[in-house]
Amino acid sequence: MNSSEEIAVSGMSAGRSAMRMGPAELVQAAAMARRFYLEGKSKIQIAEEFGVSRFKVARVLETALERDLVRIEIRVPAELDAERSDALRARYGLRHAVVVESPAEAEETPDPENLGEVAADLLGELVDEGDVLGLAWGRSTIHMAAALDRLPPCTVVQLTGVYDAGTAERGSVEAVRRAAQVSGGDAHPIYAPMLLPDAATAAALRNQTGIARAFEYFDKVTVACVSIGSWEPGISTVHDMLSDEERAHYASLGVAAEMSAHLFDAEGRRVGRDLQERCITVRADQLRRIPEVVAIAGGQRKGPAIDAVLRSGLVTSLVTDTSAADYLMTTGAPPKPALNRADPDGI
């Protein structure tokens, strides 16, 4: 995901406007531009070499750009959309926003797998040695963990229970183990369902030794990776785990999105807080204190849910795709900047 800048300097085919400069001016401007853009020399060094003032060097370089003697190209890998990324970052006040081209055949597919690959590269940039990395349940975080090929030494902790305890080894538990293996650090998985039948059962599980040990790390997490779900079948883990009556109840509260078993309305306010008492998950106030929370979510169908969670202020960075980004750039009034981590509802 590293961008590169290519500087093209040409003194012979500089274009019609540049030919208004005399040949001596063209040669000198091309030489100065080469020194400055390609060789990394300062304007003072160039001025000393050519026996002119640094102000003249500045004017010559400016003229070279205006007259197309110098062309500057900013190139990023084809799958990244730098313009949308920057616009989305600015609109939501995010620390990082990375927009990936949506696969043409799957524009409406939630969380295309290539999001996980890009998120893996982003984590490689964000995680420092000694950090505590938290991973929440989600298909996108599982794809991300599978794509990891570099992480500095860090501790990895699971932030939520799993969708199905019977598939833990192939889901978020395996994601935690994979990340720890790549980093060479300790792993703290959680062998428990995300949602329990009642608050008493959830409380009992939280007190079990292995789960309690993982919970002790929640306040130490420095970088977290989470998924976002829409409130509809197949796109929200929590939605799929609830009964029809429970789904109807939370829908009546205006739930529009789910993240780590926390529910949000369209304005980013938490609703249905009683659900957290039945869940094995990191608390919302703990998420808010984590310095870097990276959400991985994409697809046009998830656009409203992504918008809702970003408005909550719990997320600092986003990896998404162009179809979701286009929705996010045109929906409603711009939200408050996320980086002030403002609490919209007193979490």
Short mmCIF file of C-alpha atoms in Angstrom, two decimals, residues 170-343:
data_model
loop_
_atom_site.label_atom_id
_atom_site.label_comp_id
_atom_site.label_asym_id
_atom_site.label_seq_id
_atom_site.Cartn_x
_atom_site.Cartn_y
_atom_site.Cartn_z
CA ARG A 170 -12.05 -21.93 12.11
CA GLY A 171 -13.17 -18.46 13.15
CA SER A 172 -12.01 -15.69 15.45
CA VAL A 173 -10.03 -18.04 17.71
CA GLU A 174 -7.98 -19.10 14.71
CA ALA A 175 -7.66 -15.43 13.67
CA VAL A 176 -6.14 -14.59 17.07
CA ARG A 177 -3.78 -17.54 16.87
CA ARG A 178 -2.74 -16.64 13.33
CA ALA A 179 -1.98 -13.01 14.24
CA ALA A 180 0.01 -14.13 17.29
CA GLN A 181 1.93 -16.63 15.18
CA VAL A 182 2.90 -13.96 12.65
CA SER A 183 3.94 -11.52 15.37
CA GLY A 184 5.62 -14.07 17.62
CA GLY A 185 3.58 -12.75 20.56
CA ASP A 186 1.14 -14.27 23.06
CA ALA A 187 -2.43 -15.17 22.08
CA HIS A 188 -5.46 -14.79 24.34
CA PRO A 189 -8.47 -16.38 22.60
CA ILE A 190 -12.00 -16.67 24.00
CA TYR A 191 -13.68 -20.06 23.77
CA ALA A 192 -17.25 -18.89 24.32
CA PRO A 193 -20.28 -17.80 22.30
CA MET A 194 -20.75 -14.09 21.73
CA LEU A 195 -24.41 -14.18 22.82
CA LEU A 196 -25.74 -16.12 25.81
CA PRO A 197 -29.36 -16.91 26.77
CA ASP A 198 -29.32 -14.60 29.79
CA ALA A 199 -27.15 -12.16 31.75
CA ALA A 200 -26.41 -14.64 34.56
CA THR A 201 -24.90 -17.19 32.18
CA ALA A 202 -22.81 -14.49 30.52
CA ALA A 203 -21.55 -13.24 33.89
CA ALA A 204 -20.57 -16.77 34.91
CA LEU A 205 -18.60 -17.28 31.71
CA ARG A 206 -16.78 -13.96 32.14
CA ASN A 207 -15.47 -15.24 35.47
CA GLN A 208 -13.98 -18.39 33.98
CA THR A 209 -10.19 -18.32 34.14
CA GLY A 210 -9.34 -18.21 30.42
CA ILE A 211 -12.04 -15.70 29.53
CA ALA A 212 -11.26 -13.52 32.56
CA ARG A 213 -7.59 -13.46 31.53
CA ALA A 214 -8.52 -12.20 28.06
CA PHE A 215 -10.83 -9.57 29.58
CA GLU A 216 -7.93 -8.26 31.67
CA TYR A 217 -6.23 -7.17 28.44
CA PHE A 218 -9.18 -5.14 27.12
CA ASP A 219 -8.02 -1.95 28.87
CA LYS A 220 -4.50 -2.47 27.48
CA VAL A 221 -5.46 -2.78 23.81
CA THR A 222 -3.71 -0.18 21.65
CA VAL A 223 -4.96 -1.26 18.20
CA ALA A 224 -8.27 -2.99 17.57
CA CYS A 225 -9.76 -4.50 14.44
CA VAL A 226 -13.56 -4.76 14.21
CA SER A 227 -16.31 -5.59 11.73
CA ILE A 228 -19.59 -3.79 11.06
CA GLY A 229 -22.92 -5.50 10.42
CA SER A 230 -26.17 -4.23 8.92
CA TRP A 231 -29.36 -5.11 10.76
CA GLU A 232 -30.50 -7.77 8.33
CA PRO A 233 -30.14 -11.53 7.89
CA GLY A 234 -26.71 -12.77 6.89
CA ILE A 235 -25.02 -9.39 7.38
CA SER A 236 -25.21 -9.10 11.16
CA THR A 237 -23.97 -11.87 13.43
CA VAL A 238 -26.07 -10.62 16.34
CA HIS A 239 -29.19 -10.36 14.17
CA ASP A 240 -28.78 -13.98 13.13
CA MET A 241 -28.28 -15.17 16.73
CA LEU A 242 -31.49 -13.58 18.09
CA SER A 243 -35.05 -14.90 18.03
CA ASP A 244 -37.67 -13.33 15.78
CA GLU A 245 -39.24 -11.58 18.77
CA GLU A 246 -35.90 -10.16 19.89
CA ARG A 247 -35.10 -8.92 16.39
CA ALA A 248 -38.44 -7.16 16.21
CA HIS A 249 -37.85 -5.57 19.62
CA TYR A 250 -34.47 -4.13 18.71
CA ALA A 251 -35.70 -3.07 15.29
CA SER A 252 -38.42 -1.06 17.07
CA LEU A 253 -35.62 0.83 18.86
CA GLY A 254 -34.29 1.98 15.50
CA VAL A 255 -31.19 -0.23 15.30
CA ALA A 256 -29.36 0.33 12.01
CA ALA A 257 -25.98 -1.27 12.67
CA GLU A 258 -24.08 -3.66 14.90
CA MET A 259 -20.43 -3.74 15.88
CA SER A 260 -18.96 -6.18 18.41
CA ALA A 261 -22.48 -6.89 19.74
CA HIS A 262 -23.20 -3.18 20.27
CA LEU A 263 -26.24 -1.77 18.47
CA PHE A 264 -26.48 1.70 16.91
CA ASP A 265 -29.24 3.79 15.38
CA ALA A 266 -28.75 5.77 12.17
CA GLU A 267 -27.27 8.72 14.08
CA GLY A 268 -24.63 6.61 15.79
CA ARG A 269 -26.34 6.46 19.18
CA ARG A 270 -26.25 3.16 21.06
CA VAL A 271 -29.58 1.43 21.49
CA GLY A 272 -30.60 -1.83 23.15
CA ARG A 273 -27.88 -1.63 25.78
CA ASP A 274 -29.44 -4.48 27.72
CA LEU A 275 -28.09 -6.83 25.05
CA GLN A 276 -24.52 -6.22 26.23
CA GLU A 277 -25.33 -7.90 29.55
CA ARG A 278 -25.87 -11.16 27.65
CA CYS A 279 -22.77 -10.85 25.48
CA ILE A 280 -19.12 -11.79 25.78
CA THR A 281 -17.60 -8.65 24.31
CA VAL A 282 -15.45 -5.60 24.91
CA ARG A 283 -17.45 -2.72 26.40
CA ALA A 284 -18.19 0.39 24.34
CA ASP A 285 -16.34 2.65 26.79
CA GLN A 286 -13.28 0.41 26.46
CA LEU A 287 -13.46 0.61 22.67
CA ARG A 288 -13.62 4.39 22.92
CA ARG A 289 -10.38 4.49 24.90
CA ILE A 290 -8.44 2.36 22.41
CA PRO A 291 -6.11 4.71 20.48
CA GLU A 292 -6.67 3.03 17.09
CA VAL A 293 -9.86 1.17 16.14
CA VAL A 294 -9.86 -0.06 12.56
CA ALA A 295 -13.19 -1.13 11.05
CA ILE A 296 -13.29 -3.39 7.99
CA ALA A 297 -16.58 -3.22 6.11
CA GLY A 298 -17.69 -2.76 2.53
CA GLY A 299 -20.40 -3.32 -0.04
CA GLN A 300 -23.26 -1.02 -0.97
CA ARG A 301 -25.69 -2.87 1.32
CA LYS A 302 -23.53 -2.02 4.31
CA GLY A 303 -23.31 1.70 3.53
CA PRO A 304 -25.95 2.86 6.05
CA ALA A 305 -24.51 0.63 8.78
CA ILE A 306 -20.96 1.90 8.21
CA ASP A 307 -22.23 5.48 8.35
CA ALA A 308 -24.03 4.80 11.64
CA VAL A 309 -20.98 3.27 13.33
CA LEU A 310 -18.64 6.00 12.08
CA ARG A 311 -21.00 8.58 13.57
CA SER A 312 -20.66 6.89 16.97
CA GLY A 313 -17.04 8.06 17.26
CA LEU A 314 -15.84 4.60 18.30
CA VAL A 315 -13.91 4.00 15.08
CA THR A 316 -10.76 5.91 14.11
CA SER A 317 -9.93 4.24 10.77
CA LEU A 318 -11.80 2.42 8.01
CA VAL A 319 -10.99 -0.06 5.26
CA THR A 320 -13.84 -0.18 2.74
CA ASP A 321 -14.59 -0.41 -0.97
CA THR A 322 -15.70 2.03 -3.65
CA SER A 323 -19.37 1.03 -3.63
CA ALA A 324 -19.67 1.71 0.11
CA ALA A 325 -17.50 4.84 -0.15
CA ASP A 326 -19.77 6.33 -2.82
CA TYR A 327 -22.73 5.90 -0.51
CA LEU A 328 -20.88 7.38 2.45
CA MET A 329 -19.82 10.46 0.48
CA THR A 330 -23.38 11.35 -0.49
CA THR A 331 -25.45 10.44 2.55
CA GLY A 332 -26.98 13.03 4.84
CA ALA A 333 -25.23 15.81 6.68
CA PRO A 334 -21.52 15.41 7.36
CA PRO A 335 -20.95 13.83 10.78
CA LYS A 336 -18.86 15.26 13.59
CA PRO A 337 -15.17 14.40 13.24
CA ALA A 338 -14.49 10.96 14.67
CA LEU A 339 -11.04 11.73 16.03
CA ASN A 340 -12.39 13.83 18.87
CA ARG A 341 -13.93 10.49 20.03
CA ALA A 342 -17.00 12.46 21.09
CA ASP A 343 -19.55 10.42 22.99
#
